[in-house]
């Protein structure tokens, strides 16, 4: 009899409990009290640490932007204006020295040399303030090369003039054309780039996007803290959770400090713009225009009544506007500027009258004489004083704008960490009640 092997029933698979993902496990915490407390703790710690971190970053960004505005953007504008005005004054002085004929007066020669030295020093300083391979750096390089060419042309004009050669006037005209049509426009471009950097610097210093993010986090944290304390009061039948109340107080101190310091910063940044940057820009443009007037007067005489140069004078004179609203904080200088500019225009009118009547020598003598020189010198001196006064106001306001920001960039995260420790202690005490 054959026996058949009994077939074994198939082995049943071992039971394994269903697996849950991280999201499911986190979602499951809300179904029991300890889990809800863990969720509350996680949310509060996350918002607290983020608020402290963003407060520190906001303060650091604002401090860096404010410092850059005072240490780089504004100085770059001043150096660019110095280059521009030095080139304009060199053009004026070279033309006046040429009018004297023969050996140039020593005072005018020294002033011309000082102008070129001043422009060179300002370019060197500007080169340190601009990034490599930027438009500003290229403008600085082009100006350095161009000034050397300009100096060579003026030297040739002088040499011919000393020998009473008519060719000297042509070289002087070529030098003036290079100065006005190439060098001054490049200096003006550098000046515009600097003023654009000042505008960008104010935006960076205000750190608006960081402040918006900090505001959002602060509101979210405040809501979370108050809701958490209400929840704990209802579930634990305790009116206050002292560590959470203390943490809320620390965060309130942090937000109050942020509000006070940034309100102070905004106030002083606005003052720096109104009392410093805007009037300095307007005054710098005025100085360039009056120097252009003086140069056009001398070049008109050197060219023996060129209508083009006299039209240039009228254009520059018409652009001078001493009631510019930007000069409101330089008001104590504007009255003097008006009087001295009118006095200079009166002398210029006399120069033109003598020249048109045929008294060329008399016109030249008046144009480069003591009266005209003293009157014009008083005008430029007042402009220089006004610019220095407004630069000092800008420096003071920028210094006040940065007060406390560096401290906040360190203290903000530390306050947030301290508050988070208190949050941990407050929630942990409640969690231990379930063990």
Short mmCIF file of C-alpha atoms in Angstrom, two decimals:
data_model
loop_
_atom_site.label_atom_id
_atom_site.label_comp_id
_atom_site.label_asym_id
_atom_site.label_seq_id
_atom_site.Cartn_x
_atom_site.Cartn_y
_atom_site.Cartn_z
CA UNK A 1 0.00 0.00 0.00
CA UNK A 2 1.42 3.28 -0.97
CA UNK A 3 1.14 6.20 1.24
CA UNK A 4 0.76 9.65 -0.18
CA UNK A 5 2.65 12.50 1.33
CA UNK A 6 0.30 14.92 2.90
CA UNK A 7 0.61 18.32 1.53
CA UNK A 8 1.43 20.96 4.10
CA UNK A 9 -0.78 23.96 4.08
CA UNK A 10 1.08 27.10 2.96
CA UNK A 11 2.70 28.99 5.79
CA UNK A 12 0.87 32.14 6.65
CA UNK A 13 2.89 35.35 6.39
CA UNK A 14 4.00 36.91 9.67
CA UNK A 15 1.85 39.90 10.75
CA UNK A 16 3.43 43.31 10.56
CA UNK A 17 1.71 46.45 11.81
CA UNK A 18 1.02 49.15 9.23
CA UNK A 19 3.78 51.76 8.95
CA UNK A 20 3.09 55.47 9.23
CA UNK A 21 5.06 58.28 7.63
CA UNK A 22 6.46 61.25 9.49
CA UNK A 23 3.53 63.42 8.50
CA UNK A 24 1.06 60.85 9.80
CA UNK A 25 2.94 60.54 13.09
CA UNK A 26 3.06 64.33 13.54
CA UNK A 27 -0.65 64.61 12.67
CA UNK A 28 -1.40 61.90 15.20
CA UNK A 29 0.06 64.00 18.01
CA UNK A 30 -2.94 66.32 17.98
CA UNK A 31 -5.24 63.51 19.15
CA UNK A 32 -3.87 63.43 22.71
CA UNK A 33 -2.81 66.05 25.25
CA UNK A 34 0.94 65.24 25.44
CA UNK A 35 1.11 65.26 21.66
CA UNK A 36 -0.60 68.63 21.45
CA UNK A 37 1.88 70.02 23.98
CA UNK A 38 4.77 68.69 21.88
CA UNK A 39 3.32 70.38 18.79
CA UNK A 40 2.91 73.64 20.69
CA UNK A 41 6.50 73.42 21.94
CA UNK A 42 7.84 72.76 18.44
CA UNK A 43 5.89 75.64 16.90
CA UNK A 44 6.90 78.12 19.62
CA UNK A 45 10.58 77.13 19.50
CA UNK A 46 10.66 77.34 15.70
CA UNK A 47 8.97 80.75 15.58
CA UNK A 48 11.05 82.04 18.49
CA UNK A 49 14.39 81.03 17.02
CA UNK A 50 13.42 82.31 13.57
CA UNK A 51 12.31 85.64 15.05
CA UNK A 52 15.59 86.05 16.93
CA UNK A 53 17.64 85.05 13.89
CA UNK A 54 15.78 87.41 11.56
CA UNK A 55 15.97 90.24 14.12
CA UNK A 56 19.76 89.83 14.23
CA UNK A 57 20.03 89.63 10.42
CA UNK A 58 17.77 92.66 9.97
CA UNK A 59 19.87 94.72 12.38
CA UNK A 60 23.11 93.53 10.73
CA UNK A 61 21.82 94.36 7.24
CA UNK A 62 20.63 97.81 8.35
CA UNK A 63 23.91 98.51 10.16
CA UNK A 64 25.99 97.41 7.17
CA UNK A 65 23.86 99.45 4.76
CA UNK A 66 24.06 102.54 6.96
CA UNK A 67 27.84 102.16 7.36
CA UNK A 68 28.28 101.68 3.59
CA UNK A 69 26.24 104.80 2.95
CA UNK A 70 28.49 106.85 5.22
CA UNK A 71 31.82 105.19 4.42
CA UNK A 72 31.58 104.57 0.67
CA UNK A 73 28.56 105.95 -1.23
CA UNK A 74 28.63 109.52 0.09
CA UNK A 75 32.48 109.80 -0.02
CA UNK A 76 32.40 108.51 -3.61
CA UNK A 77 29.97 111.28 -4.57
CA UNK A 78 32.21 113.86 -2.87
CA UNK A 79 35.31 112.57 -4.69
CA UNK A 80 33.43 112.55 -8.03
CA UNK A 81 32.32 116.14 -7.46
CA UNK A 82 35.89 117.08 -6.51
CA UNK A 83 37.17 115.62 -9.80
CA UNK A 84 34.49 117.47 -11.74
CA UNK A 85 35.03 120.84 -10.05
CA UNK A 86 38.84 120.50 -10.19
CA UNK A 87 38.68 119.86 -13.96
CA UNK A 88 36.28 122.77 -14.45
CA UNK A 89 38.52 125.07 -12.41
CA UNK A 90 41.62 123.88 -14.26
CA UNK A 91 39.89 124.73 -17.53
CA UNK A 92 39.04 128.19 -16.19
CA UNK A 93 42.51 128.83 -14.78
CA UNK A 94 44.33 127.65 -17.90
CA UNK A 95 42.23 130.02 -20.02
CA UNK A 96 42.84 132.93 -17.65
CA UNK A 97 46.59 132.29 -17.57
CA UNK A 98 46.59 132.17 -21.36
CA UNK A 99 44.90 135.58 -21.50
CA UNK A 100 47.76 137.11 -19.52
CA UNK A 101 50.09 136.42 -22.45
CA UNK A 102 53.79 135.58 -22.28
CA UNK A 103 54.85 134.12 -18.93
CA UNK A 104 51.74 133.11 -17.02
CA UNK A 105 51.14 134.69 -13.58
CA UNK A 106 52.61 132.47 -10.88
CA UNK A 107 49.37 132.45 -8.87
CA UNK A 108 47.35 131.13 -11.82
CA UNK A 109 50.00 128.56 -12.68
CA UNK A 110 50.00 127.32 -9.08
CA UNK A 111 46.21 127.15 -9.03
CA UNK A 112 46.14 125.16 -12.26
CA UNK A 113 48.73 122.71 -10.89
CA UNK A 114 46.78 122.42 -7.64
CA UNK A 115 43.58 121.66 -9.57
CA UNK A 116 45.21 118.78 -11.45
CA UNK A 117 46.78 117.47 -8.23
CA UNK A 118 43.38 117.68 -6.50
CA UNK A 119 41.72 115.80 -9.36
CA UNK A 120 44.43 113.11 -9.24
CA UNK A 121 44.10 112.64 -5.49
CA UNK A 122 40.30 112.45 -5.74
CA UNK A 123 40.58 109.83 -8.50
CA UNK A 124 42.95 107.76 -6.36
CA UNK A 125 40.49 107.92 -3.48
CA UNK A 126 37.56 107.09 -5.77
CA UNK A 127 39.41 104.07 -7.14
CA UNK A 128 39.51 102.61 -3.62
CA UNK A 129 35.75 103.05 -3.25
CA UNK A 130 34.52 101.41 -6.45
CA UNK A 131 34.38 97.68 -7.29
CA UNK A 132 36.80 96.38 -9.91
CA UNK A 133 35.41 96.01 -13.44
CA UNK A 134 32.45 98.30 -12.69
CA UNK A 135 31.26 101.31 -14.73
CA UNK A 136 32.62 103.58 -12.00
CA UNK A 137 36.05 101.88 -12.13
CA UNK A 138 36.17 102.29 -15.90
CA UNK A 139 35.25 105.97 -15.58
CA UNK A 140 38.07 106.46 -13.05
CA UNK A 141 40.59 104.76 -15.39
CA UNK A 142 39.47 106.83 -18.40
CA UNK A 143 39.73 110.05 -16.39
CA UNK A 144 43.25 109.22 -15.21
CA UNK A 145 44.38 108.70 -18.81
CA UNK A 146 42.51 111.74 -20.12
CA UNK A 147 43.94 114.13 -17.53
CA UNK A 148 47.45 113.28 -18.68
CA UNK A 149 46.49 114.12 -22.30
CA UNK A 150 44.81 117.34 -21.19
CA UNK A 151 47.89 118.42 -19.25
CA UNK A 152 50.09 117.81 -22.31
CA UNK A 153 47.85 119.94 -24.55
CA UNK A 154 47.82 122.83 -22.05
CA UNK A 155 51.62 122.64 -21.77
CA UNK A 156 51.91 122.91 -25.57
CA UNK A 157 49.47 125.85 -25.63
CA UNK A 158 51.57 127.62 -22.96
CA UNK A 159 54.79 127.05 -24.87
CA UNK A 160 53.33 128.55 -28.04
CA UNK A 161 51.77 131.45 -26.15
CA UNK A 162 55.09 132.38 -24.58
CA UNK A 163 56.52 132.65 -28.10
CA UNK A 164 53.52 134.75 -29.19
CA UNK A 165 52.51 132.07 -31.70
CA UNK A 166 48.81 132.05 -32.75
CA UNK A 167 48.88 128.25 -32.67
CA UNK A 168 48.74 128.42 -28.88
CA UNK A 169 45.04 129.40 -28.98
CA UNK A 170 44.29 126.29 -31.06
CA UNK A 171 46.01 124.02 -28.57
CA UNK A 172 44.19 125.72 -25.70
CA UNK A 173 40.87 125.27 -27.53
CA UNK A 174 41.70 121.57 -28.12
CA UNK A 175 42.59 121.15 -24.44
CA UNK A 176 39.38 122.86 -23.36
CA UNK A 177 37.37 120.72 -25.77
CA UNK A 178 38.94 117.55 -24.34
CA UNK A 179 38.23 118.76 -20.82
CA UNK A 180 34.62 119.76 -21.48
CA UNK A 181 33.49 117.15 -23.98
CA UNK A 182 35.33 114.10 -22.66
CA UNK A 183 36.73 114.53 -19.16
CA UNK A 184 33.92 116.52 -17.55
CA UNK A 185 31.18 114.24 -18.99
CA UNK A 186 33.05 111.23 -17.59
CA UNK A 187 33.38 112.98 -14.23
CA UNK A 188 29.67 113.79 -14.44
CA UNK A 189 28.93 110.12 -15.22
CA UNK A 190 30.97 109.12 -12.16
CA UNK A 191 29.02 111.69 -10.13
CA UNK A 192 25.70 110.22 -11.36
CA UNK A 193 26.84 106.68 -10.54
CA UNK A 194 27.76 107.89 -7.06
CA UNK A 195 24.38 109.57 -6.54
CA UNK A 196 22.66 106.37 -7.76
CA UNK A 197 24.70 104.43 -5.20
CA UNK A 198 23.52 106.82 -2.51
CA UNK A 199 19.88 106.13 -3.49
CA UNK A 200 20.57 102.39 -3.46
CA UNK A 201 22.43 102.84 -0.17
CA UNK A 202 19.38 104.39 1.48
CA UNK A 203 17.27 101.43 0.30
CA UNK A 204 19.82 98.93 1.61
CA UNK A 205 20.13 100.75 4.93
CA UNK A 206 16.37 100.66 5.46
CA UNK A 207 16.33 96.82 5.00
CA UNK A 208 12.63 96.91 4.17
CA UNK A 209 12.28 93.26 3.12
CA UNK A 210 14.00 92.03 6.27
CA UNK A 211 11.71 94.23 8.36
CA UNK A 212 8.60 92.88 6.61
CA UNK A 213 9.73 89.30 7.28
CA UNK A 214 10.47 90.18 10.91
CA UNK A 215 7.03 91.77 11.27
CA UNK A 216 5.31 88.64 9.89
CA UNK A 217 7.28 86.37 12.23
CA UNK A 218 6.66 88.65 15.21
CA UNK A 219 2.89 88.66 14.63
CA UNK A 220 2.86 84.88 14.17
CA UNK A 221 4.92 84.37 17.33
CA UNK A 222 2.74 86.75 19.35
CA UNK A 223 -0.45 84.98 18.28
CA UNK A 224 1.12 81.56 18.99
CA UNK A 225 2.29 82.61 22.47
CA UNK A 226 -1.04 84.04 23.54
CA UNK A 227 -3.02 81.13 22.10
CA UNK A 228 -0.69 78.64 23.81
CA UNK A 229 -1.13 80.32 27.18
CA UNK A 230 -4.92 80.39 26.80
CA UNK A 231 -4.87 76.69 25.87
CA UNK A 232 -2.68 75.79 28.86
CA UNK A 233 -4.85 77.86 31.20
CA UNK A 234 -7.97 75.97 30.08
CA UNK A 235 -6.47 72.49 30.12
CA UNK A 236 -4.35 72.73 33.28
CA UNK A 237 -6.67 75.04 35.25
CA UNK A 238 -3.74 77.35 36.03
CA UNK A 239 -4.15 81.03 35.27
CA UNK A 240 -0.53 81.68 34.27
CA UNK A 241 2.40 79.65 33.03
CA UNK A 242 5.17 81.79 34.53
CA UNK A 243 7.99 80.70 32.15
CA UNK A 244 5.75 81.38 29.13
CA UNK A 245 4.75 84.77 30.51
CA UNK A 246 8.45 85.59 31.02
CA UNK A 247 9.25 84.40 27.47
CA UNK A 248 6.47 86.61 26.12
CA UNK A 249 7.98 89.53 28.05
CA UNK A 250 11.41 88.90 26.55
CA UNK A 251 10.01 88.78 23.03
CA UNK A 252 8.07 91.99 23.75
CA UNK A 253 11.33 93.64 24.83
CA UNK A 254 12.99 92.42 21.61
CA UNK A 255 10.20 93.74 19.37
CA UNK A 256 10.11 97.04 21.27
CA UNK A 257 13.89 97.42 20.85
CA UNK A 258 13.57 96.68 17.12
CA UNK A 259 10.78 99.24 16.78
CA UNK A 260 12.62 101.98 18.65
CA UNK A 261 15.97 101.47 16.93
CA UNK A 262 14.53 101.25 13.43
CA UNK A 263 12.26 104.24 13.99
CA UNK A 264 15.37 106.16 15.08
CA UNK A 265 17.27 104.89 12.05
CA UNK A 266 14.53 105.88 9.59
CA UNK A 267 14.23 109.34 11.13
CA UNK A 268 17.97 110.00 10.85
CA UNK A 269 18.22 108.50 7.35
CA UNK A 270 15.49 110.86 6.18
CA UNK A 271 17.30 113.75 7.85
CA UNK A 272 20.59 112.67 6.24
CA UNK A 273 18.93 112.79 2.84
CA UNK A 274 17.18 116.12 3.37
CA UNK A 275 19.91 117.91 5.32
CA UNK A 276 22.97 116.26 3.77
CA UNK A 277 22.84 114.35 0.48
CA UNK A 278 20.27 116.49 -1.33
CA UNK A 279 21.82 119.89 -0.56
CA UNK A 280 25.37 118.59 -1.18
CA UNK A 281 24.27 117.35 -4.62
CA UNK A 282 22.57 120.67 -5.43
CA UNK A 283 25.52 122.74 -4.19
CA UNK A 284 28.00 120.60 -6.11
CA UNK A 285 26.03 121.18 -9.29
CA UNK A 286 25.98 124.92 -8.58
CA UNK A 287 29.75 124.99 -8.12
CA UNK A 288 30.23 123.24 -11.43
CA UNK A 289 27.95 125.76 -13.17
CA UNK A 290 29.70 128.85 -11.77
CA UNK A 291 33.08 127.40 -12.71
CA UNK A 292 31.72 126.81 -16.21
CA UNK A 293 30.66 130.47 -16.34
CA UNK A 294 34.16 131.62 -15.42
CA UNK A 295 35.79 129.31 -17.96
CA UNK A 296 33.41 130.41 -20.73
CA UNK A 297 34.21 134.06 -20.00
CA UNK A 298 37.95 133.43 -20.36
CA UNK A 299 37.54 131.24 -23.45
CA UNK A 300 35.32 133.87 -25.09
CA UNK A 301 38.12 136.41 -24.69
CA UNK A 302 40.79 133.91 -25.78
CA UNK A 303 38.77 133.20 -28.93
CA UNK A 304 38.28 136.96 -29.43
CA UNK A 305 34.52 137.09 -28.95
CA UNK A 306 33.42 133.61 -29.95
CA UNK A 307 29.61 133.59 -29.99
CA UNK A 308 29.60 129.87 -29.12
CA UNK A 309 31.43 130.42 -25.83
CA UNK A 310 29.20 133.34 -24.86
CA UNK A 311 26.15 131.14 -25.55
CA UNK A 312 27.72 128.48 -23.31
CA UNK A 313 28.05 131.14 -20.59
CA UNK A 314 24.39 132.08 -20.93
CA UNK A 315 23.36 128.42 -20.76
CA UNK A 316 25.34 127.82 -17.57
CA UNK A 317 24.09 131.06 -16.04
CA UNK A 318 20.48 130.20 -16.84
CA UNK A 319 20.84 126.80 -15.16
CA UNK A 320 21.87 128.35 -11.82
CA UNK A 321 18.82 128.22 -9.53
CA UNK A 322 19.45 129.27 -5.96
CA UNK A 323 15.81 128.80 -4.88
CA UNK A 324 16.12 125.03 -5.34
CA UNK A 325 14.01 123.28 -2.63
CA UNK A 326 16.97 121.00 -1.94
CA UNK A 327 18.80 124.04 -0.55
CA UNK A 328 16.25 124.63 2.21
CA UNK A 329 18.72 123.48 4.88
CA UNK A 330 21.49 125.61 3.35
CA UNK A 331 19.35 128.72 3.52
CA UNK A 332 21.86 130.70 5.57
CA UNK A 333 24.29 130.44 2.62
CA UNK A 334 21.88 131.06 -0.27
CA UNK A 335 21.43 134.80 0.34
CA UNK A 336 25.20 135.33 0.28
CA UNK A 337 25.48 133.13 -2.81
CA UNK A 338 22.83 135.20 -4.62
CA UNK A 339 24.56 138.47 -3.77
CA UNK A 340 28.01 137.26 -4.80
CA UNK A 341 26.77 135.65 -8.00
CA UNK A 342 24.98 138.88 -8.96
CA UNK A 343 28.18 140.82 -8.24
CA UNK A 344 30.13 138.48 -10.51
CA UNK A 345 27.54 138.77 -13.29
CA UNK A 346 27.82 142.56 -13.07
CA UNK A 347 31.59 142.36 -13.61
CA UNK A 348 31.07 139.89 -16.46
CA UNK A 349 28.68 142.36 -18.10
CA UNK A 350 31.37 145.03 -17.90
CA UNK A 351 33.92 142.64 -19.43
CA UNK A 352 31.62 141.90 -22.36
CA UNK A 353 30.87 145.61 -22.83
CA UNK A 354 34.59 146.47 -23.01
CA UNK A 355 35.27 143.60 -25.40
CA UNK A 356 32.41 144.49 -27.73
CA UNK A 357 33.46 148.15 -27.76
CA UNK A 358 36.90 147.12 -29.00
CA UNK A 359 38.82 147.52 -25.74
CA UNK A 360 40.12 143.93 -25.71
CA UNK A 361 43.03 144.67 -23.38
CA UNK A 362 40.74 146.42 -20.93
CA UNK A 363 38.34 143.46 -21.01
CA UNK A 364 41.18 141.02 -20.31
CA UNK A 365 42.58 143.20 -17.53
CA UNK A 366 39.16 143.34 -15.85
CA UNK A 367 38.45 139.61 -16.34
CA UNK A 368 41.68 138.48 -14.68
CA UNK A 369 42.08 141.47 -12.38
CA UNK A 370 41.81 141.62 -8.61
CA UNK A 371 38.17 142.75 -8.51
CA UNK A 372 36.86 139.87 -10.63
CA UNK A 373 39.17 137.36 -8.95
CA UNK A 374 38.13 138.44 -5.44
CA UNK A 375 34.43 138.49 -6.31
CA UNK A 376 34.49 135.08 -7.95
CA UNK A 377 36.71 133.69 -5.18
CA UNK A 378 34.17 134.83 -2.60
CA UNK A 379 31.43 133.01 -4.54
CA UNK A 380 33.31 129.71 -4.71
CA UNK A 381 34.45 130.02 -1.09
CA UNK A 382 30.84 130.37 0.05
CA UNK A 383 29.89 127.34 -2.02
CA UNK A 384 32.73 125.35 -0.45
CA UNK A 385 31.63 126.39 3.04
CA UNK A 386 28.04 125.41 2.32
CA UNK A 387 29.10 122.01 0.98
CA UNK A 388 31.34 121.34 3.99
CA UNK A 389 28.51 122.37 6.32
CA UNK A 390 26.03 119.99 4.71
CA UNK A 391 28.58 117.16 4.54
CA UNK A 392 29.09 117.51 8.27
CA UNK A 393 25.30 117.38 8.78
CA UNK A 394 25.13 114.18 6.70
CA UNK A 395 27.93 112.57 8.70
CA UNK A 396 26.22 113.41 12.00
CA UNK A 397 22.85 112.05 10.87
CA UNK A 398 24.34 108.83 9.48
CA UNK A 399 26.25 108.28 12.73
CA UNK A 400 23.02 108.71 14.72
CA UNK A 401 21.13 106.43 12.32
CA UNK A 402 23.47 103.52 13.07
CA UNK A 403 23.20 103.82 16.88
CA UNK A 404 22.32 100.52 18.55
CA UNK A 405 22.03 98.42 15.38
CA UNK A 406 25.24 96.46 15.93
CA UNK A 407 24.19 95.75 19.53
CA UNK A 408 20.77 94.56 18.34
CA UNK A 409 22.34 92.18 15.82
CA UNK A 410 23.92 90.31 18.78
CA UNK A 411 21.34 90.94 21.48
CA UNK A 412 18.37 89.96 19.30
CA UNK A 413 19.34 86.29 18.87
CA UNK A 414 20.46 86.07 22.53
CA UNK A 415 17.10 87.35 23.79
CA UNK A 416 15.33 84.90 21.50
CA UNK A 417 17.43 81.97 22.80
CA UNK A 418 16.72 82.98 26.40
CA UNK A 419 12.99 83.18 25.64
CA UNK A 420 13.08 79.78 23.93
CA UNK A 421 14.70 78.26 27.03
CA UNK A 422 11.82 79.66 29.11
CA UNK A 423 9.31 78.24 26.62
CA UNK A 424 10.98 74.84 26.90
CA UNK A 425 10.83 74.96 30.70
CA UNK A 426 7.20 76.04 30.71
CA UNK A 427 5.93 73.34 28.32
CA UNK A 428 8.23 70.63 29.68
CA UNK A 429 6.79 71.07 33.18
CA UNK A 430 3.34 70.34 31.78
CA UNK A 431 4.58 67.35 29.77
CA UNK A 432 6.11 65.74 32.87
CA UNK A 433 2.65 65.68 34.47
CA UNK A 434 1.66 62.98 31.96
CA UNK A 435 4.49 60.60 32.91
#
